[in-house]
Amino acid sequence: MDLVFIVAILAVIQFLAFGILVGMARGKYDVPAPAVSGNPIFERYNRVQQNTLEQLAIFLPAMFIYANLGDPRVAAGLGVVYLIGRLIYLRSYVKEPKSRGLGFAVTSLPGMFMLLASLFLAARNLIMA
């Protein structure tokens, strides 16, 4: 489980780092708080951070549940895929929002897999009990 904990901590640190990028973009593109619009590049950084928060709400529970019901090493490995997907998403979205598809897929698929696999494993456990 320690690998799962490390990946979860890295995911939260990544989210915090994205928040720092938003703050830096706010200064660079002169978008004073509390505004969340005004410069398209700033808005892209802000949207990446918001989407990352939305993804974390799915990814973290999915990873912990799957680590418990399935294999924690697989959960941690899929978590690394998620982290890489978030970086791809950040780079592509800031450059050109229409190109975010690969990063979104690499981010979303591990969480969806772990959720569905966990549902299957939990149902199987109920039936076998």
Short mmCIF file of N, CA, C and O in Angstrom, two decimals, residues 6-96:
data_model
loop_
_atom_site.label_atom_id
_atom_site.label_comp_id
_atom_site.label_asym_id
_atom_site.label_seq_id
_atom_site.Cartn_x
_atom_site.Cartn_y
_atom_site.Cartn_z
N ILE A 6 2.18 6.83 -1.87
CA ILE A 6 3.12 7.73 -2.56
C ILE A 6 2.47 8.35 -3.79
O ILE A 6 2.56 9.56 -4.02
N VAL A 7 1.79 7.53 -4.58
CA VAL A 7 1.13 8.05 -5.78
C VAL A 7 0.03 9.05 -5.40
O VAL A 7 -0.12 10.10 -6.04
N ALA A 8 -0.73 8.76 -4.35
CA ALA A 8 -1.78 9.69 -3.91
C ALA A 8 -1.16 11.02 -3.48
O ALA A 8 -1.67 12.09 -3.84
N ILE A 9 -0.07 10.96 -2.75
CA ILE A 9 0.61 12.19 -2.32
C ILE A 9 1.13 12.95 -3.53
O ILE A 9 0.98 14.18 -3.62
N LEU A 10 1.71 12.24 -4.49
CA LEU A 10 2.20 12.90 -5.71
C LEU A 10 1.05 13.55 -6.49
O LEU A 10 1.23 14.63 -7.06
N ALA A 11 -0.10 12.90 -6.52
CA ALA A 11 -1.26 13.48 -7.22
C ALA A 11 -1.70 14.78 -6.56
O ALA A 11 -2.02 15.76 -7.25
N VAL A 12 -1.68 14.83 -5.24
CA VAL A 12 -2.06 16.06 -4.54
C VAL A 12 -0.98 17.13 -4.74
O VAL A 12 -1.30 18.31 -4.96
N ILE A 13 0.29 16.73 -4.70
CA ILE A 13 1.37 17.69 -4.96
C ILE A 13 1.27 18.24 -6.38
O ILE A 13 1.46 19.43 -6.62
N GLN A 14 0.94 17.37 -7.33
CA GLN A 14 0.77 17.82 -8.71
C GLN A 14 -0.35 18.85 -8.80
O GLN A 14 -0.21 19.88 -9.46
N PHE A 15 -1.45 18.59 -8.11
CA PHE A 15 -2.56 19.54 -8.09
C PHE A 15 -2.11 20.88 -7.49
O PHE A 15 -2.43 21.95 -8.02
N LEU A 16 -1.35 20.83 -6.41
CA LEU A 16 -0.83 22.06 -5.81
C LEU A 16 0.09 22.79 -6.77
O LEU A 16 0.05 24.03 -6.88
N ALA A 17 0.94 22.05 -7.48
CA ALA A 17 1.84 22.67 -8.46
C ALA A 17 1.05 23.35 -9.57
O ALA A 17 1.41 24.45 -10.02
N PHE A 18 -0.03 22.71 -10.00
CA PHE A 18 -0.88 23.34 -11.03
C PHE A 18 -1.48 24.63 -10.49
O PHE A 18 -1.63 25.61 -11.22
N GLY A 19 -1.81 24.66 -9.21
CA GLY A 19 -2.32 25.89 -8.59
C GLY A 19 -1.26 26.98 -8.59
O GLY A 19 -1.58 28.16 -8.81
N ILE A 20 -0.02 26.61 -8.34
CA ILE A 20 1.08 27.59 -8.40
C ILE A 20 1.21 28.13 -9.82
O ILE A 20 1.41 29.34 -10.02
N LEU A 21 1.08 27.25 -10.82
CA LEU A 21 1.14 27.71 -12.22
C LEU A 21 0.01 28.69 -12.52
O LEU A 21 0.21 29.67 -13.25
N VAL A 22 -1.16 28.45 -11.96
CA VAL A 22 -2.28 29.39 -12.14
C VAL A 22 -1.92 30.74 -11.53
O VAL A 22 -2.13 31.78 -12.15
N GLY A 23 -1.36 30.72 -10.33
CA GLY A 23 -0.96 31.97 -9.68
C GLY A 23 0.09 32.71 -10.48
O GLY A 23 0.03 33.95 -10.63
N MET A 24 1.05 31.98 -11.02
CA MET A 24 2.09 32.62 -11.84
C MET A 24 1.49 33.19 -13.13
O MET A 24 1.85 34.29 -13.54
N ALA A 25 0.58 32.45 -13.73
CA ALA A 25 -0.08 32.94 -14.95
C ALA A 25 -0.94 34.17 -14.64
O ALA A 25 -1.02 35.09 -15.45
N ARG A 26 -1.54 34.18 -13.46
CA ARG A 26 -2.34 35.34 -13.05
C ARG A 26 -1.48 36.60 -13.07
O ARG A 26 -1.89 37.64 -13.57
N GLY A 27 -0.27 36.50 -12.53
CA GLY A 27 0.64 37.64 -12.52
C GLY A 27 1.17 37.97 -13.91
O GLY A 27 1.19 39.13 -14.32
N LYS A 28 1.59 36.93 -14.63
CA LYS A 28 2.19 37.14 -15.95
C LYS A 28 1.20 37.77 -16.94
O LYS A 28 1.58 38.61 -17.76
N TYR A 29 -0.07 37.34 -16.87
CA TYR A 29 -1.06 37.80 -17.85
C TYR A 29 -1.99 38.86 -17.27
O TYR A 29 -3.01 39.19 -17.87
N ASP A 30 -1.61 39.40 -16.10
CA ASP A 30 -2.33 40.51 -15.47
C ASP A 30 -3.82 40.24 -15.31
O ASP A 30 -4.67 40.97 -15.83
N VAL A 31 -4.12 39.18 -14.59
CA VAL A 31 -5.50 38.82 -14.27
C VAL A 31 -5.60 38.88 -12.74
O VAL A 31 -5.37 37.89 -12.05
N PRO A 32 -5.96 40.06 -12.20
CA PRO A 32 -5.98 40.20 -10.74
C PRO A 32 -7.11 39.39 -10.10
O PRO A 32 -8.18 39.23 -10.67
N ALA A 33 -6.80 38.85 -8.92
CA ALA A 33 -7.82 38.10 -8.17
C ALA A 33 -8.96 39.03 -7.80
O ALA A 33 -8.73 40.22 -7.57
N PRO A 34 -10.18 38.60 -7.79
CA PRO A 34 -10.66 37.23 -7.93
C PRO A 34 -11.06 36.86 -9.35
O PRO A 34 -11.72 35.84 -9.55
N ALA A 35 -10.68 37.66 -10.33
CA ALA A 35 -11.07 37.38 -11.72
C ALA A 35 -10.55 36.02 -12.17
O ALA A 35 -9.47 35.59 -11.76
N VAL A 36 -11.32 35.34 -12.98
CA VAL A 36 -10.90 34.06 -13.54
C VAL A 36 -10.97 34.09 -15.07
O VAL A 36 -10.92 33.06 -15.72
N SER A 37 -11.07 35.29 -15.61
CA SER A 37 -11.06 35.44 -17.07
C SER A 37 -10.35 36.74 -17.41
O SER A 37 -10.12 37.58 -16.55
N GLY A 38 -10.02 36.86 -18.67
CA GLY A 38 -9.38 38.07 -19.12
C GLY A 38 -8.26 37.81 -20.09
O GLY A 38 -8.02 38.59 -21.00
N ASN A 39 -7.54 36.72 -19.92
CA ASN A 39 -6.48 36.35 -20.83
C ASN A 39 -6.65 34.87 -21.15
O ASN A 39 -6.75 34.04 -20.24
N PRO A 40 -6.67 34.52 -22.43
CA PRO A 40 -6.91 33.12 -22.81
C PRO A 40 -5.88 32.13 -22.24
O PRO A 40 -6.26 31.01 -21.86
N ILE A 41 -4.62 32.50 -22.17
CA ILE A 41 -3.61 31.58 -21.64
C ILE A 41 -3.84 31.37 -20.15
O ILE A 41 -3.78 30.23 -19.65
N PHE A 42 -4.10 32.45 -19.42
CA PHE A 42 -4.41 32.30 -18.00
C PHE A 42 -5.62 31.38 -17.82
O PHE A 42 -5.63 30.50 -16.96
N GLU A 43 -6.65 31.60 -18.62
CA GLU A 43 -7.87 30.80 -18.51
C GLU A 43 -7.58 29.32 -18.75
O GLU A 43 -8.19 28.44 -18.12
N ARG A 44 -6.63 29.02 -19.64
CA ARG A 44 -6.26 27.63 -19.89
C ARG A 44 -5.60 27.01 -18.67
O ARG A 44 -5.92 25.88 -18.28
N TYR A 45 -4.65 27.73 -18.07
CA TYR A 45 -4.02 27.22 -16.84
C TYR A 45 -5.06 27.00 -15.75
O TYR A 45 -5.05 25.99 -15.05
N ASN A 46 -5.95 27.96 -15.61
CA ASN A 46 -6.99 27.86 -14.59
C ASN A 46 -7.89 26.65 -14.85
O ASN A 46 -8.25 25.92 -13.93
N ARG A 47 -8.24 26.44 -16.10
CA ARG A 47 -9.12 25.31 -16.45
C ARG A 47 -8.43 23.98 -16.21
O ARG A 47 -9.06 23.02 -15.78
N VAL A 48 -7.12 23.91 -16.50
CA VAL A 48 -6.38 22.68 -16.23
C VAL A 48 -6.44 22.35 -14.74
O VAL A 48 -6.68 21.20 -14.35
N GLN A 49 -6.23 23.35 -13.89
CA GLN A 49 -6.28 23.10 -12.46
C GLN A 49 -7.68 22.66 -12.03
O GLN A 49 -7.83 21.72 -11.25
N GLN A 50 -8.71 23.32 -12.54
CA GLN A 50 -10.07 22.94 -12.18
C GLN A 50 -10.41 21.53 -12.65
O GLN A 50 -11.02 20.75 -11.93
N ASN A 51 -9.98 21.18 -13.88
CA ASN A 51 -10.25 19.85 -14.38
C ASN A 51 -9.48 18.80 -13.57
O ASN A 51 -9.97 17.70 -13.34
N THR A 52 -8.28 19.16 -13.12
CA THR A 52 -7.50 18.24 -12.29
C THR A 52 -8.23 17.97 -10.98
O THR A 52 -8.28 16.82 -10.51
N LEU A 53 -8.82 18.99 -10.39
CA LEU A 53 -9.60 18.79 -9.17
C LEU A 53 -10.78 17.86 -9.44
O LEU A 53 -11.06 16.95 -8.65
N GLU A 54 -11.45 18.06 -10.56
CA GLU A 54 -12.57 17.20 -10.93
C GLU A 54 -12.11 15.75 -11.10
O GLU A 54 -12.79 14.82 -10.68
N GLN A 55 -10.95 15.56 -11.72
CA GLN A 55 -10.42 14.22 -11.93
C GLN A 55 -9.99 13.57 -10.62
O GLN A 55 -10.14 12.36 -10.44
N LEU A 56 -9.41 14.36 -9.71
CA LEU A 56 -8.99 13.81 -8.42
C LEU A 56 -10.15 13.21 -7.65
O LEU A 56 -9.99 12.22 -6.94
N ALA A 57 -11.33 13.82 -7.79
CA ALA A 57 -12.52 13.32 -7.08
C ALA A 57 -12.90 11.93 -7.54
O ALA A 57 -13.56 11.19 -6.81
N ILE A 58 -12.48 11.54 -8.72
CA ILE A 58 -12.73 10.20 -9.24
C ILE A 58 -11.52 9.31 -8.99
O ILE A 58 -11.64 8.18 -8.51
N PHE A 59 -10.35 9.82 -9.32
CA PHE A 59 -9.13 9.03 -9.29
C PHE A 59 -8.75 8.54 -7.89
O PHE A 59 -8.47 7.34 -7.71
N LEU A 60 -8.72 9.42 -6.91
CA LEU A 60 -8.24 9.01 -5.58
C LEU A 60 -9.11 7.91 -4.94
O LEU A 60 -8.58 6.88 -4.53
N PRO A 61 -10.44 8.09 -4.90
CA PRO A 61 -11.24 6.98 -4.34
C PRO A 61 -11.09 5.69 -5.15
O PRO A 61 -11.00 4.61 -4.59
N ALA A 62 -11.05 5.82 -6.48
CA ALA A 62 -10.93 4.64 -7.33
C ALA A 62 -9.63 3.90 -7.04
O ALA A 62 -9.61 2.66 -6.94
N MET A 63 -8.55 4.64 -6.87
CA MET A 63 -7.26 4.01 -6.62
C MET A 63 -7.24 3.31 -5.26
O MET A 63 -6.78 2.17 -5.15
N PHE A 64 -7.77 3.97 -4.24
CA PHE A 64 -7.75 3.36 -2.91
C PHE A 64 -8.68 2.15 -2.83
O PHE A 64 -8.34 1.14 -2.21
N ILE A 65 -9.83 2.24 -3.45
CA ILE A 65 -10.75 1.09 -3.42
C ILE A 65 -10.16 -0.09 -4.17
O ILE A 65 -10.16 -1.22 -3.69
N TYR A 66 -9.61 0.19 -5.37
CA TYR A 66 -9.01 -0.90 -6.14
C TYR A 66 -7.79 -1.48 -5.43
O TYR A 66 -7.57 -2.70 -5.45
N ALA A 67 -7.00 -0.64 -4.79
CA ALA A 67 -5.83 -1.13 -4.05
C ALA A 67 -6.27 -2.07 -2.94
O ALA A 67 -5.58 -3.04 -2.64
N ASN A 68 -7.43 -1.80 -2.37
CA ASN A 68 -7.94 -2.64 -1.29
C ASN A 68 -8.56 -3.93 -1.82
O ASN A 68 -8.34 -5.01 -1.28
N LEU A 69 -9.34 -3.84 -2.86
CA LEU A 69 -10.05 -5.01 -3.39
C LEU A 69 -9.23 -5.80 -4.41
O LEU A 69 -9.43 -6.99 -4.57
N GLY A 70 -8.35 -5.11 -5.11
CA GLY A 70 -7.58 -5.74 -6.18
C GLY A 70 -6.12 -5.84 -5.80
O GLY A 70 -5.76 -6.42 -4.78
N ASP A 71 -5.28 -5.24 -6.60
CA ASP A 71 -3.83 -5.33 -6.42
C ASP A 71 -3.26 -3.93 -6.22
O ASP A 71 -3.34 -3.09 -7.13
N PRO A 72 -2.67 -3.64 -5.06
CA PRO A 72 -2.13 -2.30 -4.82
C PRO A 72 -1.01 -1.91 -5.79
O PRO A 72 -0.87 -0.73 -6.12
N ARG A 73 -0.25 -2.89 -6.27
CA ARG A 73 0.82 -2.56 -7.23
C ARG A 73 0.22 -2.11 -8.56
O ARG A 73 0.73 -1.17 -9.18
N VAL A 74 -0.84 -2.75 -8.99
CA VAL A 74 -1.52 -2.33 -10.22
C VAL A 74 -2.14 -0.95 -10.01
O VAL A 74 -2.04 -0.08 -10.88
N ALA A 75 -2.75 -0.73 -8.85
CA ALA A 75 -3.34 0.58 -8.54
C ALA A 75 -2.29 1.67 -8.60
O ALA A 75 -2.51 2.74 -9.18
N ALA A 76 -1.12 1.42 -8.00
CA ALA A 76 -0.05 2.42 -8.02
C ALA A 76 0.45 2.65 -9.44
O ALA A 76 0.70 3.79 -9.85
N GLY A 77 0.60 1.57 -10.21
CA GLY A 77 1.03 1.71 -11.60
C GLY A 77 0.06 2.53 -12.43
O GLY A 77 0.46 3.40 -13.21
N LEU A 78 -1.23 2.26 -12.25
CA LEU A 78 -2.24 3.05 -12.95
C LEU A 78 -2.23 4.49 -12.46
O LEU A 78 -2.52 5.42 -13.23
N GLY A 79 -1.89 4.68 -11.20
CA GLY A 79 -1.76 6.04 -10.67
C GLY A 79 -0.64 6.80 -11.35
O GLY A 79 -0.76 7.99 -11.63
N VAL A 80 0.46 6.12 -11.64
CA VAL A 80 1.56 6.77 -12.37
C VAL A 80 1.10 7.16 -13.77
O VAL A 80 1.42 8.25 -14.27
N VAL A 81 0.32 6.29 -14.39
CA VAL A 81 -0.25 6.62 -15.71
C VAL A 81 -1.12 7.87 -15.60
O VAL A 81 -1.04 8.78 -16.44
N TYR A 82 -1.93 7.95 -14.55
CA TYR A 82 -2.76 9.15 -14.31
C TYR A 82 -1.89 10.39 -14.21
O TYR A 82 -2.18 11.43 -14.83
N LEU A 83 -0.82 10.33 -13.43
CA LEU A 83 0.06 11.49 -13.25
C LEU A 83 0.67 11.94 -14.57
O LEU A 83 0.73 13.14 -14.86
N ILE A 84 1.11 10.98 -15.37
CA ILE A 84 1.66 11.31 -16.69
C ILE A 84 0.58 11.93 -17.57
O ILE A 84 0.82 12.92 -18.27
N GLY A 85 -0.62 11.37 -17.51
CA GLY A 85 -1.73 11.92 -18.29
C GLY A 85 -2.04 13.36 -17.93
O GLY A 85 -2.33 14.18 -18.80
N ARG A 86 -1.95 13.68 -16.65
CA ARG A 86 -2.19 15.06 -16.21
C ARG A 86 -1.15 16.01 -16.79
O ARG A 86 -1.46 17.13 -17.17
N LEU A 87 0.10 15.56 -16.85
CA LEU A 87 1.16 16.41 -17.43
C LEU A 87 0.93 16.61 -18.93
O LEU A 87 1.10 17.72 -19.44
N ILE A 88 0.55 15.53 -19.61
CA ILE A 88 0.23 15.65 -21.04
C ILE A 88 -0.95 16.60 -21.22
O ILE A 88 -0.94 17.47 -22.11
N TYR A 89 -1.96 16.46 -20.38
CA TYR A 89 -3.14 17.33 -20.45
C TYR A 89 -2.74 18.79 -20.25
O TYR A 89 -3.18 19.67 -21.01
N LEU A 90 -1.92 19.07 -19.25
CA LEU A 90 -1.47 20.43 -18.99
C LEU A 90 -0.77 21.01 -20.22
O LEU A 90 -1.14 22.10 -20.69
N ARG A 91 0.21 20.31 -20.72
CA ARG A 91 0.99 20.83 -21.85
C ARG A 91 0.12 21.05 -23.08
O ARG A 91 0.22 22.07 -23.75
N SER A 92 -0.73 20.07 -23.39
CA SER A 92 -1.54 20.19 -24.61
C SER A 92 -2.63 21.23 -24.46
O SER A 92 -2.89 22.00 -25.39
N TYR A 93 -3.27 21.30 -23.30
CA TYR A 93 -4.37 22.24 -23.12
C TYR A 93 -3.87 23.67 -23.16
O TYR A 93 -4.51 24.54 -23.76
N VAL A 94 -2.74 23.95 -22.52
CA VAL A 94 -2.21 25.31 -22.53
C VAL A 94 -1.78 25.71 -23.94
O VAL A 94 -2.02 26.84 -24.37
N LYS A 95 -1.20 24.76 -24.66
CA LYS A 95 -0.76 25.06 -26.03
C LYS A 95 -1.95 25.24 -26.97
O LYS A 95 -2.02 26.21 -27.71
N GLU A 96 -2.87 24.30 -26.95
CA GLU A 96 -4.05 24.33 -27.83
C GLU A 96 -5.13 23.46 -27.21
O GLU A 96 -5.03 22.23 -27.25
#
